[in-house]
Short mmCIF file of C-alpha atoms in Angstrom, two decimals:
data_model
loop_
_atom_site.label_atom_id
_atom_site.label_comp_id
_atom_site.label_asym_id
_atom_site.label_seq_id
_atom_site.Cartn_x
_atom_site.Cartn_y
_atom_site.Cartn_z
CA ASP C 1 0.00 0.20 0.01
CA ILE C 2 1.12 3.56 -0.76
CA GLN C 3 1.65 5.79 2.49
CA MET C 4 1.28 9.33 2.64
CA THR C 5 3.27 11.69 4.73
CA GLN C 6 2.55 15.06 5.05
CA SER C 7 4.59 17.68 6.74
CA PRO C 8 4.02 19.90 8.79
CA PRO C 9 1.25 18.23 10.94
CA VAL C 10 0.65 21.76 12.26
CA LEU C 11 1.27 25.06 10.57
CA SER C 12 0.81 28.40 12.49
CA ALA C 13 1.14 31.43 9.88
CA SER C 14 -0.02 34.99 10.04
CA VAL C 15 -2.46 36.54 7.59
CA GLY C 16 -1.12 37.46 4.51
CA ASP C 17 1.54 34.62 4.67
CA ARG C 18 2.60 32.63 1.97
CA VAL C 19 2.17 29.00 3.80
CA THR C 20 3.22 25.82 1.86
CA LEU C 21 2.18 22.49 2.47
CA SER C 22 3.85 19.27 1.85
CA CYS C 23 2.94 15.56 0.88
CA LYS C 24 5.15 12.51 0.09
CA ALA C 25 4.28 9.23 -1.23
CA SER C 26 6.09 6.20 -0.62
CA GLN C 27 6.24 5.74 -4.47
CA ASN C 28 5.79 7.57 -7.44
CA ILE C 29 2.11 8.44 -7.70
CA ASN C 30 2.31 9.76 -11.50
CA LYS C 31 0.30 13.01 -10.45
CA ASN C 32 -2.42 11.05 -9.18
CA LEU C 33 -3.25 13.29 -6.36
CA ASP C 34 -5.98 15.95 -5.07
CA TRP C 35 -5.95 18.24 -2.11
CA TYR C 36 -8.97 18.47 0.51
CA GLN C 37 -9.93 21.12 2.92
CA GLN C 38 -11.93 20.51 6.02
CA LYS C 39 -13.06 23.31 8.40
CA HIS C 40 -14.13 21.94 11.64
CA GLY C 41 -17.19 20.37 11.73
CA GLU C 42 -17.58 20.31 7.96
CA ALA C 43 -17.46 17.33 5.59
CA PRO C 44 -14.32 17.84 3.43
CA LYS C 45 -14.06 20.11 0.13
CA LEU C 46 -11.70 19.62 -2.89
CA LEU C 47 -9.23 22.00 -3.70
CA ILE C 48 -7.06 20.94 -6.43
CA TYR C 49 -6.92 17.53 -8.65
CA TYR C 50 -4.55 15.90 -10.51
CA THR C 51 -2.00 17.49 -8.52
CA ASN C 52 -2.48 20.79 -10.00
CA ASN C 53 -6.01 21.88 -11.33
CA LEU C 54 -8.09 24.43 -9.24
CA GLN C 55 -11.34 23.13 -8.54
CA THR C 56 -14.37 24.97 -9.65
CA GLY C 57 -15.18 27.77 -7.46
CA ILE C 58 -11.67 27.90 -5.03
CA PRO C 59 -10.01 31.20 -4.51
CA SER C 60 -6.88 31.22 -7.11
CA ARG C 61 -5.05 32.09 -4.12
CA PHE C 62 -4.42 28.12 -3.79
CA SER C 63 -2.34 26.50 -5.82
CA GLY C 64 -0.79 23.14 -6.40
CA SER C 65 2.14 21.22 -7.77
CA GLY C 66 4.68 18.30 -7.56
CA SER C 67 5.37 15.20 -9.67
CA GLY C 68 6.72 11.93 -8.89
CA THR C 69 6.60 11.34 -5.04
CA ASP C 70 6.48 14.71 -3.73
CA TYR C 71 3.61 16.95 -3.70
CA THR C 72 2.92 20.93 -2.45
CA LEU C 73 -0.03 22.83 -1.53
CA THR C 74 1.02 26.59 -1.55
CA ILE C 75 -1.67 29.63 -0.40
CA SER C 76 -0.10 32.51 -1.64
CA SER C 77 -1.54 35.04 0.93
CA LEU C 78 -3.11 33.22 3.69
CA GLN C 79 -7.01 34.43 4.99
CA PRO C 80 -8.85 33.86 8.03
CA GLU C 81 -11.23 31.71 6.56
CA ASP C 82 -8.40 29.17 5.61
CA VAL C 83 -7.71 28.26 8.91
CA ALA C 84 -8.60 24.29 8.25
CA THR C 85 -7.11 20.42 7.91
CA TYR C 86 -5.94 20.09 4.74
CA TYR C 87 -5.38 16.45 3.40
CA CYS C 88 -3.63 15.00 0.39
CA TYR C 89 -4.92 11.91 -1.45
CA GLN C 90 -3.68 9.58 -3.64
CA TYR C 91 -5.26 7.55 -6.49
CA ASN C 92 -2.33 5.91 -8.17
CA SER C 93 -2.36 2.60 -6.81
CA GLY C 94 -5.75 2.05 -4.04
CA TYR C 95 -6.57 5.42 -2.05
CA THR C 96 -5.16 6.74 0.56
CA PHE C 97 -5.52 10.20 2.29
CA GLY C 98 -2.39 11.89 4.45
CA ALA C 99 -2.72 12.45 8.28
CA GLY C 100 -3.50 16.25 7.27
CA THR C 101 -2.10 19.25 7.85
CA LYS C 102 -3.75 21.51 10.55
CA LEU C 103 -3.29 25.33 9.68
CA GLU C 104 -3.85 27.84 12.36
CA LEU C 105 -3.59 31.23 12.93
CA LYS C 106 -0.48 32.90 14.55
CA GLU X 1 -28.42 20.62 -6.20
CA VAL X 2 -26.33 17.57 -5.67
CA GLN X 3 -26.99 15.93 -2.22
CA LEU X 4 -25.79 12.82 -0.37
CA VAL X 5 -27.63 11.98 2.96
CA GLU X 6 -26.51 9.13 5.22
CA SER X 7 -28.36 7.21 7.37
CA GLY X 8 -28.46 4.22 9.38
CA GLY X 9 -25.82 5.18 12.02
CA GLY X 10 -26.08 4.62 15.94
CA LEU X 11 -24.68 2.62 18.80
CA VAL X 12 -23.52 -1.09 18.66
CA GLN X 13 -22.26 -3.69 20.59
CA PRO X 14 -18.95 -5.00 19.43
CA GLY X 15 -19.09 -8.15 17.42
CA ARG X 16 -22.57 -6.89 15.95
CA SER X 17 -23.44 -5.62 12.66
CA LEU X 18 -24.55 -2.32 11.05
CA LYS X 19 -26.08 -1.12 7.79
CA LEU X 20 -25.20 2.28 6.47
CA SER X 21 -27.51 3.75 3.42
CA CYS X 22 -26.16 6.74 1.50
CA VAL X 23 -29.25 8.36 -1.03
CA ALA X 24 -28.14 10.41 -3.73
CA SER X 25 -29.90 13.21 -5.30
CA GLY X 26 -29.53 16.03 -8.07
CA PHE X 27 -27.03 13.76 -10.09
CA THR X 28 -27.49 10.48 -12.20
CA PHE X 29 -26.05 8.55 -9.68
CA SER X 30 -25.55 5.86 -12.00
CA ASN X 31 -23.16 7.46 -13.87
CA TYR X 32 -20.81 7.56 -10.95
CA GLY X 33 -18.34 5.80 -8.80
CA MET X 34 -18.80 5.89 -5.20
CA ASN X 35 -16.90 5.89 -2.05
CA TRP X 36 -17.27 5.48 1.78
CA ILE X 37 -14.74 7.28 3.82
CA ARG X 38 -14.74 7.44 7.27
CA GLN X 39 -13.16 9.35 10.64
CA ALA X 40 -12.65 8.51 13.73
CA PRO X 41 -13.12 11.27 16.87
CA GLY X 42 -10.40 13.80 16.32
CA LYS X 43 -8.32 11.70 13.64
CA GLY X 44 -7.99 12.50 10.07
CA LEU X 45 -9.73 11.15 6.88
CA GLU X 46 -9.79 7.25 6.15
CA TRP X 47 -10.78 6.05 2.42
CA VAL X 48 -12.96 2.69 3.14
CA ALA X 49 -14.39 1.37 0.22
CA TYR X 50 -14.89 2.14 -3.46
CA ILE X 51 -18.03 1.04 -5.97
CA SER X 52 -18.20 1.70 -9.54
CA SER X 53 -20.92 2.74 -11.03
CA GLY X 54 -22.15 -0.54 -12.82
CA SER X 55 -20.79 -2.32 -9.15
CA SER X 56 -18.21 -4.22 -11.55
CA TYR X 57 -15.17 -2.88 -9.59
CA ILE X 58 -15.18 -2.98 -5.58
CA TYR X 59 -12.03 -2.40 -3.33
CA TYR X 60 -11.58 -1.97 -0.20
CA ALA X 61 -9.16 -0.76 2.66
CA GLU X 62 -7.01 -3.52 4.55
CA THR X 63 -8.43 -2.66 7.83
CA VAL X 64 -12.46 -3.64 6.60
CA LYS X 65 -11.56 -6.59 3.92
CA GLY X 66 -13.95 -9.15 4.72
CA ARG X 67 -15.79 -7.91 7.32
CA PHE X 68 -17.94 -4.78 5.40
CA THR X 69 -19.67 -4.74 1.92
CA ILE X 70 -20.16 -2.11 -0.30
CA SER X 71 -23.09 -2.02 -2.86
CA ARG X 72 -25.16 0.03 -4.57
CA ASP X 73 -28.81 0.26 -5.82
CA ASN X 74 -29.08 2.65 -8.96
CA ALA X 75 -32.81 2.31 -9.17
CA LYS X 76 -32.87 3.45 -5.82
CA ASN X 77 -30.35 6.11 -6.13
CA THR X 78 -28.78 4.22 -2.87
CA LEU X 79 -25.27 3.72 -1.91
CA TYR X 80 -24.52 1.25 0.85
CA LEU X 81 -22.14 -0.14 3.69
CA GLN X 82 -22.79 -3.52 5.32
CA MET X 83 -20.60 -3.50 8.53
CA THR X 84 -20.44 -6.69 10.38
CA SER X 85 -17.85 -8.09 13.12
CA LEU X 86 -17.62 -4.47 14.59
CA ARG X 87 -15.00 -3.54 16.49
CA SER X 88 -14.16 -0.22 18.76
CA GLU X 89 -11.78 1.00 15.93
CA ASP X 90 -14.72 1.26 13.80
CA THR X 91 -16.06 4.38 15.87
CA ALA X 92 -16.11 7.02 13.81
CA LEU X 93 -18.28 9.58 11.06
CA TYR X 94 -18.66 7.52 7.64
CA TYR X 95 -19.17 9.83 4.87
CA CYS X 96 -20.68 8.76 1.69
CA ALA X 97 -18.74 10.78 -1.13
CA ARG X 98 -18.18 11.10 -4.64
CA LEU X 99 -14.47 11.93 -5.06
CA GLY X 100 -12.70 13.96 -7.85
CA VAL X 101 -13.54 16.98 -10.02
CA MET X 102 -17.17 15.96 -8.87
CA ASP X 103 -16.57 16.12 -5.75
CA ALA X 104 -19.46 15.67 -3.15
CA TRP X 105 -19.74 14.29 0.25
CA GLY X 106 -22.85 13.87 2.74
CA GLN X 107 -23.14 14.85 5.87
CA GLY X 108 -21.92 11.78 7.70
CA ALA X 109 -23.42 9.01 9.34
CA SER X 110 -22.25 8.33 13.20
CA VAL X 111 -21.15 4.91 14.22
CA THR X 112 -20.04 4.50 17.43
CA VAL X 113 -18.94 0.44 18.59
CA SER X 114 -19.01 -0.28 22.39
CA SER X 115 -20.39 -2.36 25.16
#
């Protein structure tokens, strides 16, 4: 099974900061990776699909990149409403979520 | 409007069974593969099972294989998860979800396994 490792587990940042979240796969996942945002008490929501495609309705400050085993979600200018836990999800071989990165405001 | 509504959750003793349902509306259910995803209290997301649009392809997480059965009735726009031999570690909020670019999630059904 493919393991997905997200780092850091918790990230504190200030409004306006550029934020980078990392997701590393245990083997090549061929860009078959999505990013989900889950706010407290809500169901998850898709932000980015197939590594770097912005889901409809998601602000352009969110972007994704990566290849092989290493993937990144970037928020160009952090907003208060971005406080949430972010999960990467691979579907190249089986289906696996990462453990999540909890994003907090400093 | 796309809607997924789970039901069937509750408190169940270890070793017993429970069946979750998820009724879909607002889209052509029979055209999409569907998933069950769970989230233990205070923990992250765990993919549980997938079923293709016509039920030809079914996959399970190793943690539930042999105990859980995913199925669907396209005539009733309904997805199911039959859970048997339940354990305390199966306690979670169970989401029905259509993943990928056509992303849609239900509100979740709470399952508590405890004596």
